[in-house]
Amino acid sequence: MTSHRVGDWMQTYTGRAFWPLDPRADEIHSEDIAHALSMLCRFGGHVDRNYSVAEHCILMSYAVAPENALWALLHDATEAYMGDMIRPLKRKMPAYEKAERQLMDVICERFGLDYTCPKEVKEADNRILLTERAALMKKAPMPWGGGLEDLEPLDVGIKGWMPHAAESIYLSRLDYLLQERR
């Protein structure tokens, strides 16, 4: 079974084998994504309370136009299988970015998304950084760069949900958005 796959496999929350370097759409499962993202803390944990990638994605899904909500909810779904790498590192690791892009394409295939992230989702993802920074971090010692300081923070409420709540809300939101597409 494993001899024809690229790279090593990992075991997912639901107990399945998954090859991050050789992903397949039929091996992507909502339960694995929701659980893993609910357990991953944003910013490498450098925040004043737990704030999961799942909560981040849920907030994003409500902050964009309805036609982009599913993309926003799933925009960080790769992190369920690859972890949440902070931007300053990710931008310097082309092999990681390539693997992440390949995995995102498979996630898009699995959930019927266009392979290009909508501009509105990218903008919201940058704007929410300012909201998250203000709600979860001490004052920055210097500007974050990348033009972020010129943006308007995204108007969302950061709570810091417990993982079980974030997982449940994520799954409910995903189910709702998938039903809407039918």
PDB file of C-alpha atoms in Angstrom:
ATOM      1  CA  MET A   1       0.000   0.000   0.000  1.00  0.00           C
ATOM      2  CA  THR A   2       2.684   2.549   0.945  1.00  0.00           C
ATOM      3  CA  SER A   3       5.300   1.694  -1.672  1.00  0.00           C
ATOM      4  CA  HIS A   4       3.690   3.837  -4.374  1.00  0.00           C
ATOM      5  CA  ARG A   5       3.273   6.962  -2.244  1.00  0.00           C
ATOM      6  CA  VAL A   6       5.651   9.926  -1.980  1.00  0.00           C
ATOM      7  CA  GLY A   7       7.146  10.640   1.422  1.00  0.00           C
ATOM      8  CA  ASP A   8       6.158   9.361   4.817  1.00  0.00           C
ATOM      9  CA  TRP A   9       2.649   9.164   6.188  1.00  0.00           C
ATOM     10  CA  MET A  10       1.107  10.597   9.326  1.00  0.00           C
ATOM     11  CA  GLN A  11      -1.836   9.374  11.359  1.00  0.00           C
ATOM     12  CA  THR A  12      -4.778  11.757  11.484  1.00  0.00           C
ATOM     13  CA  TYR A  13      -7.149  12.398  14.363  1.00  0.00           C
ATOM     14  CA  THR A  14      -9.680   9.948  12.897  1.00  0.00           C
ATOM     15  CA  GLY A  15      -6.984   7.255  12.730  1.00  0.00           C
ATOM     16  CA  ARG A  16      -6.364   7.358   8.999  1.00  0.00           C
ATOM     17  CA  ALA A  17      -3.038   7.330   7.169  1.00  0.00           C
ATOM     18  CA  PHE A  18      -2.319  10.571   5.300  1.00  0.00           C
ATOM     19  CA  TRP A  19       0.649  11.452   3.071  1.00  0.00           C
ATOM     20  CA  PRO A  20       1.232  15.236   3.288  1.00  0.00           C
ATOM     21  CA  LEU A  21       3.589  15.129   0.285  1.00  0.00           C
ATOM     22  CA  ASP A  22       1.231  12.956  -1.765  1.00  0.00           C
ATOM     23  CA  PRO A  23      -2.263  14.112  -0.800  1.00  0.00           C
ATOM     24  CA  ARG A  24      -5.438  12.775  -2.374  1.00  0.00           C
ATOM     25  CA  ALA A  25      -8.865  14.383  -2.235  1.00  0.00           C
ATOM     26  CA  ASP A  26     -10.585  11.256  -0.922  1.00  0.00           C
ATOM     27  CA  GLU A  27      -8.202  11.262   2.053  1.00  0.00           C
ATOM     28  CA  ILE A  28      -9.202  14.760   3.192  1.00  0.00           C
ATOM     29  CA  HIS A  29     -11.777  14.569   6.000  1.00  0.00           C
ATOM     30  CA  SER A  30     -13.687  17.399   7.651  1.00  0.00           C
ATOM     31  CA  GLU A  31     -13.330  15.861  11.105  1.00  0.00           C
ATOM     32  CA  ASP A  32      -9.542  15.761  10.806  1.00  0.00           C
ATOM     33  CA  ILE A  33      -9.394  19.369   9.654  1.00  0.00           C
ATOM     34  CA  ALA A  34     -11.736  20.711  12.339  1.00  0.00           C
ATOM     35  CA  HIS A  35     -10.066  18.818  15.167  1.00  0.00           C
ATOM     36  CA  ALA A  36      -6.485  19.629  14.188  1.00  0.00           C
ATOM     37  CA  LEU A  37      -7.196  23.326  13.555  1.00  0.00           C
ATOM     38  CA  SER A  38      -8.998  23.598  16.904  1.00  0.00           C
ATOM     39  CA  MET A  39      -5.860  22.305  18.613  1.00  0.00           C
ATOM     40  CA  LEU A  40      -3.400  24.589  16.758  1.00  0.00           C
ATOM     41  CA  CYS A  41      -2.649  27.929  18.372  1.00  0.00           C
ATOM     42  CA  ARG A  42      -2.038  30.875  16.067  1.00  0.00           C
ATOM     43  CA  PHE A  43       1.253  32.809  16.038  1.00  0.00           C
ATOM     44  CA  GLY A  44       3.236  29.826  17.267  1.00  0.00           C
ATOM     45  CA  GLY A  45       1.545  30.244  20.653  1.00  0.00           C
ATOM     46  CA  HIS A  46       2.933  33.740  21.230  1.00  0.00           C
ATOM     47  CA  VAL A  47      -0.433  35.079  22.384  1.00  0.00           C
ATOM     48  CA  ASP A  48      -1.933  35.838  25.798  1.00  0.00           C
ATOM     49  CA  ARG A  49      -4.486  32.999  25.576  1.00  0.00           C
ATOM     50  CA  ASN A  50      -5.239  30.060  23.348  1.00  0.00           C
ATOM     51  CA  TYR A  51      -6.505  31.249  19.993  1.00  0.00           C
ATOM     52  CA  SER A  52      -6.914  28.482  17.473  1.00  0.00           C
ATOM     53  CA  VAL A  53      -6.545  28.422  13.733  1.00  0.00           C
ATOM     54  CA  ALA A  54     -10.119  27.070  13.695  1.00  0.00           C
ATOM     55  CA  GLU A  55     -11.477  30.201  15.409  1.00  0.00           C
ATOM     56  CA  HIS A  56      -9.449  32.372  13.031  1.00  0.00           C
ATOM     57  CA  CYS A  57     -10.963  30.590  10.015  1.00  0.00           C
ATOM     58  CA  ILE A  58     -14.507  30.735  11.387  1.00  0.00           C
ATOM     59  CA  LEU A  59     -14.227  34.476  11.998  1.00  0.00           C
ATOM     60  CA  MET A  60     -12.878  34.936   8.482  1.00  0.00           C
ATOM     61  CA  SER A  61     -15.786  32.974   7.013  1.00  0.00           C
ATOM     62  CA  TYR A  62     -18.263  35.436   8.510  1.00  0.00           C
ATOM     63  CA  ALA A  63     -16.231  38.515   7.556  1.00  0.00           C
ATOM     64  CA  VAL A  64     -16.254  37.941   3.783  1.00  0.00           C
ATOM     65  CA  ALA A  65     -19.038  37.871   1.210  1.00  0.00           C
ATOM     66  CA  PRO A  66     -21.165  34.686   1.338  1.00  0.00           C
ATOM     67  CA  GLU A  67     -19.755  33.447  -1.968  1.00  0.00           C
ATOM     68  CA  ASN A  68     -16.248  33.484  -0.434  1.00  0.00           C
ATOM     69  CA  ALA A  69     -17.162  32.110   3.004  1.00  0.00           C
ATOM     70  CA  LEU A  70     -16.224  28.489   2.262  1.00  0.00           C
ATOM     71  CA  TRP A  71     -12.843  29.531   0.881  1.00  0.00           C
ATOM     72  CA  ALA A  72     -12.275  31.662   3.989  1.00  0.00           C
ATOM     73  CA  LEU A  73     -13.197  28.789   6.301  1.00  0.00           C
ATOM     74  CA  LEU A  74     -10.830  26.424   4.502  1.00  0.00           C
ATOM     75  CA  HIS A  75      -8.024  28.873   3.667  1.00  0.00           C
ATOM     76  CA  ASP A  76      -5.759  27.408   6.375  1.00  0.00           C
ATOM     77  CA  ALA A  77      -6.958  23.800   6.105  1.00  0.00           C
ATOM     78  CA  THR A  78      -3.482  22.712   4.997  1.00  0.00           C
ATOM     79  CA  GLU A  79      -2.321  23.455   8.539  1.00  0.00           C
ATOM     80  CA  ALA A  80      -4.383  20.490   9.770  1.00  0.00           C
ATOM     81  CA  TYR A  81      -1.860  18.277   7.981  1.00  0.00           C
ATOM     82  CA  MET A  82       1.276  20.459   7.899  1.00  0.00           C
ATOM     83  CA  GLY A  83       1.101  22.545  11.059  1.00  0.00           C
ATOM     84  CA  ASP A  84       0.870  26.317  11.387  1.00  0.00           C
ATOM     85  CA  MET A  85       4.164  27.804  10.284  1.00  0.00           C
ATOM     86  CA  ILE A  86       4.618  31.487  11.081  1.00  0.00           C
ATOM     87  CA  ARG A  87       4.815  33.779   8.033  1.00  0.00           C
ATOM     88  CA  PRO A  88       8.423  34.937   8.502  1.00  0.00           C
ATOM     89  CA  LEU A  89       9.613  31.320   8.196  1.00  0.00           C
ATOM     90  CA  LYS A  90       7.134  30.136   5.581  1.00  0.00           C
ATOM     91  CA  ARG A  91       8.204  32.855   3.142  1.00  0.00           C
ATOM     92  CA  LYS A  92      11.792  31.580   3.291  1.00  0.00           C
ATOM     93  CA  MET A  93      10.971  27.910   2.681  1.00  0.00           C
ATOM     94  CA  PRO A  94      10.038  27.340  -0.962  1.00  0.00           C
ATOM     95  CA  ALA A  95       9.771  23.555  -0.578  1.00  0.00           C
ATOM     96  CA  TYR A  96       7.237  24.008   2.218  1.00  0.00           C
ATOM     97  CA  GLU A  97       5.279  26.544   0.166  1.00  0.00           C
ATOM     98  CA  LYS A  98       5.222  24.145  -2.796  1.00  0.00           C
ATOM     99  CA  ALA A  99       3.949  21.257  -0.652  1.00  0.00           C
ATOM    100  CA  GLU A 100       1.366  23.549   0.921  1.00  0.00           C
ATOM    101  CA  ARG A 101       0.154  24.703  -2.506  1.00  0.00           C
ATOM    102  CA  GLN A 102      -0.134  21.089  -3.687  1.00  0.00           C
ATOM    103  CA  LEU A 103      -2.130  20.177  -0.593  1.00  0.00           C
ATOM    104  CA  MET A 104      -4.371  23.238  -0.946  1.00  0.00           C
ATOM    105  CA  ASP A 105      -5.150  22.245  -4.531  1.00  0.00           C
ATOM    106  CA  VAL A 106      -6.262  18.826  -3.276  1.00  0.00           C
ATOM    107  CA  ILE A 107      -8.398  20.463  -0.564  1.00  0.00           C
ATOM    108  CA  CYS A 108      -9.955  22.667  -3.248  1.00  0.00           C
ATOM    109  CA  GLU A 109     -10.699  19.571  -5.303  1.00  0.00           C
ATOM    110  CA  ARG A 110     -12.231  17.808  -2.289  1.00  0.00           C
ATOM    111  CA  PHE A 111     -14.546  20.708  -1.406  1.00  0.00           C
ATOM    112  CA  GLY A 112     -15.271  21.980  -4.912  1.00  0.00           C
ATOM    113  CA  LEU A 113     -13.465  25.304  -4.571  1.00  0.00           C
ATOM    114  CA  ASP A 114     -11.827  27.316  -7.303  1.00  0.00           C
ATOM    115  CA  TYR A 115      -8.062  26.740  -7.120  1.00  0.00           C
ATOM    116  CA  THR A 116      -7.337  30.458  -6.729  1.00  0.00           C
ATOM    117  CA  CYS A 117      -7.940  32.054  -3.361  1.00  0.00           C
ATOM    118  CA  PRO A 118     -10.328  35.008  -3.774  1.00  0.00           C
ATOM    119  CA  LYS A 119      -8.727  38.418  -3.346  1.00  0.00           C
ATOM    120  CA  GLU A 120     -11.255  39.266  -0.624  1.00  0.00           C
ATOM    121  CA  VAL A 121     -10.095  36.271   1.453  1.00  0.00           C
ATOM    122  CA  LYS A 122      -6.430  37.260   1.110  1.00  0.00           C
ATOM    123  CA  GLU A 123      -7.247  40.821   2.166  1.00  0.00           C
ATOM    124  CA  ALA A 124      -9.323  39.678   5.136  1.00  0.00           C
ATOM    125  CA  ASP A 125      -6.500  37.336   6.178  1.00  0.00           C
ATOM    126  CA  ASN A 126      -4.105  40.269   6.292  1.00  0.00           C
ATOM    127  CA  ARG A 127      -6.558  42.595   8.020  1.00  0.00           C
ATOM    128  CA  ILE A 128      -7.415  40.067  10.726  1.00  0.00           C
ATOM    129  CA  LEU A 129      -3.732  39.996  11.708  1.00  0.00           C
ATOM    130  CA  LEU A 130      -4.137  43.536  13.028  1.00  0.00           C
ATOM    131  CA  THR A 131      -7.276  42.572  14.956  1.00  0.00           C
ATOM    132  CA  GLU A 132      -5.574  39.500  16.400  1.00  0.00           C
ATOM    133  CA  ARG A 133      -2.455  41.438  17.324  1.00  0.00           C
ATOM    134  CA  ALA A 134      -4.489  44.072  19.186  1.00  0.00           C
ATOM    135  CA  ALA A 135      -6.572  41.464  21.034  1.00  0.00           C
ATOM    136  CA  LEU A 136      -3.937  38.862  21.831  1.00  0.00           C
ATOM    137  CA  MET A 137      -0.457  40.371  21.939  1.00  0.00           C
ATOM    138  CA  LYS A 138       1.599  42.956  23.707  1.00  0.00           C
ATOM    139  CA  LYS A 139       2.447  46.145  21.842  1.00  0.00           C
ATOM    140  CA  ALA A 140       4.638  45.390  18.835  1.00  0.00           C
ATOM    141  CA  PRO A 141       8.254  46.571  19.215  1.00  0.00           C
ATOM    142  CA  MET A 142       8.256  47.665  15.559  1.00  0.00           C
ATOM    143  CA  PRO A 143       5.913  47.611  12.534  1.00  0.00           C
ATOM    144  CA  TRP A 144       5.171  44.162  11.218  1.00  0.00           C
ATOM    145  CA  GLY A 145       5.885  45.199   7.643  1.00  0.00           C
ATOM    146  CA  GLY A 146       4.430  43.921   4.404  1.00  0.00           C
ATOM    147  CA  GLY A 147       2.061  46.888   4.245  1.00  0.00           C
ATOM    148  CA  LEU A 148      -0.005  45.580   7.153  1.00  0.00           C
ATOM    149  CA  GLU A 149       0.159  48.827   9.097  1.00  0.00           C
ATOM    150  CA  ASP A 150      -1.704  50.599   6.272  1.00  0.00           C
ATOM    151  CA  LEU A 151      -4.691  48.262   6.493  1.00  0.00           C
ATOM    152  CA  GLU A 152      -7.885  48.626   8.487  1.00  0.00           C
ATOM    153  CA  PRO A 153      -8.293  45.899  11.145  1.00  0.00           C
ATOM    154  CA  LEU A 154     -11.024  43.359  10.431  1.00  0.00           C
ATOM    155  CA  ASP A 155     -14.119  43.969  12.545  1.00  0.00           C
ATOM    156  CA  VAL A 156     -14.423  40.608  14.313  1.00  0.00           C
ATOM    157  CA  GLY A 157     -14.505  39.615  17.973  1.00  0.00           C
ATOM    158  CA  ILE A 158     -11.648  37.422  19.181  1.00  0.00           C
ATOM    159  CA  LYS A 159     -12.719  35.141  22.040  1.00  0.00           C
ATOM    160  CA  GLY A 160     -10.154  32.374  22.443  1.00  0.00           C
ATOM    161  CA  TRP A 161     -12.560  29.430  22.339  1.00  0.00           C
ATOM    162  CA  MET A 162     -11.708  26.153  23.986  1.00  0.00           C
ATOM    163  CA  PRO A 163     -10.675  23.513  21.432  1.00  0.00           C
ATOM    164  CA  HIS A 164     -13.856  21.419  21.725  1.00  0.00           C
ATOM    165  CA  ALA A 165     -15.997  24.510  21.066  1.00  0.00           C
ATOM    166  CA  ALA A 166     -13.856  25.636  18.126  1.00  0.00           C
ATOM    167  CA  GLU A 167     -14.013  22.148  16.615  1.00  0.00           C
ATOM    168  CA  SER A 168     -17.783  21.927  16.953  1.00  0.00           C
ATOM    169  CA  ILE A 169     -18.394  25.414  15.561  1.00  0.00           C
ATOM    170  CA  TYR A 170     -15.996  24.762  12.673  1.00  0.00           C
ATOM    171  CA  LEU A 171     -17.769  21.537  11.712  1.00  0.00           C
ATOM    172  CA  SER A 172     -21.189  23.205  11.943  1.00  0.00           C
ATOM    173  CA  ARG A 173     -20.048  26.130   9.816  1.00  0.00           C
ATOM    174  CA  LEU A 174     -18.481  23.816   7.232  1.00  0.00           C
ATOM    175  CA  ASP A 175     -21.632  21.687   7.046  1.00  0.00           C
ATOM    176  CA  TYR A 176     -23.783  24.795   6.630  1.00  0.00           C
ATOM    177  CA  LEU A 177     -21.595  26.241   3.872  1.00  0.00           C
ATOM    178  CA  LEU A 178     -21.459  22.939   2.009  1.00  0.00           C
ATOM    179  CA  GLN A 179     -25.251  22.645   2.222  1.00  0.00           C
ATOM    180  CA  GLU A 180     -25.590  26.176   0.835  1.00  0.00           C
ATOM    181  CA  ARG A 181     -23.573  25.199  -2.236  1.00  0.00           C
ATOM    182  CA  ARG A 182     -25.922  22.334  -3.104  1.00  0.00           C
TER     183      ARG A 182
END
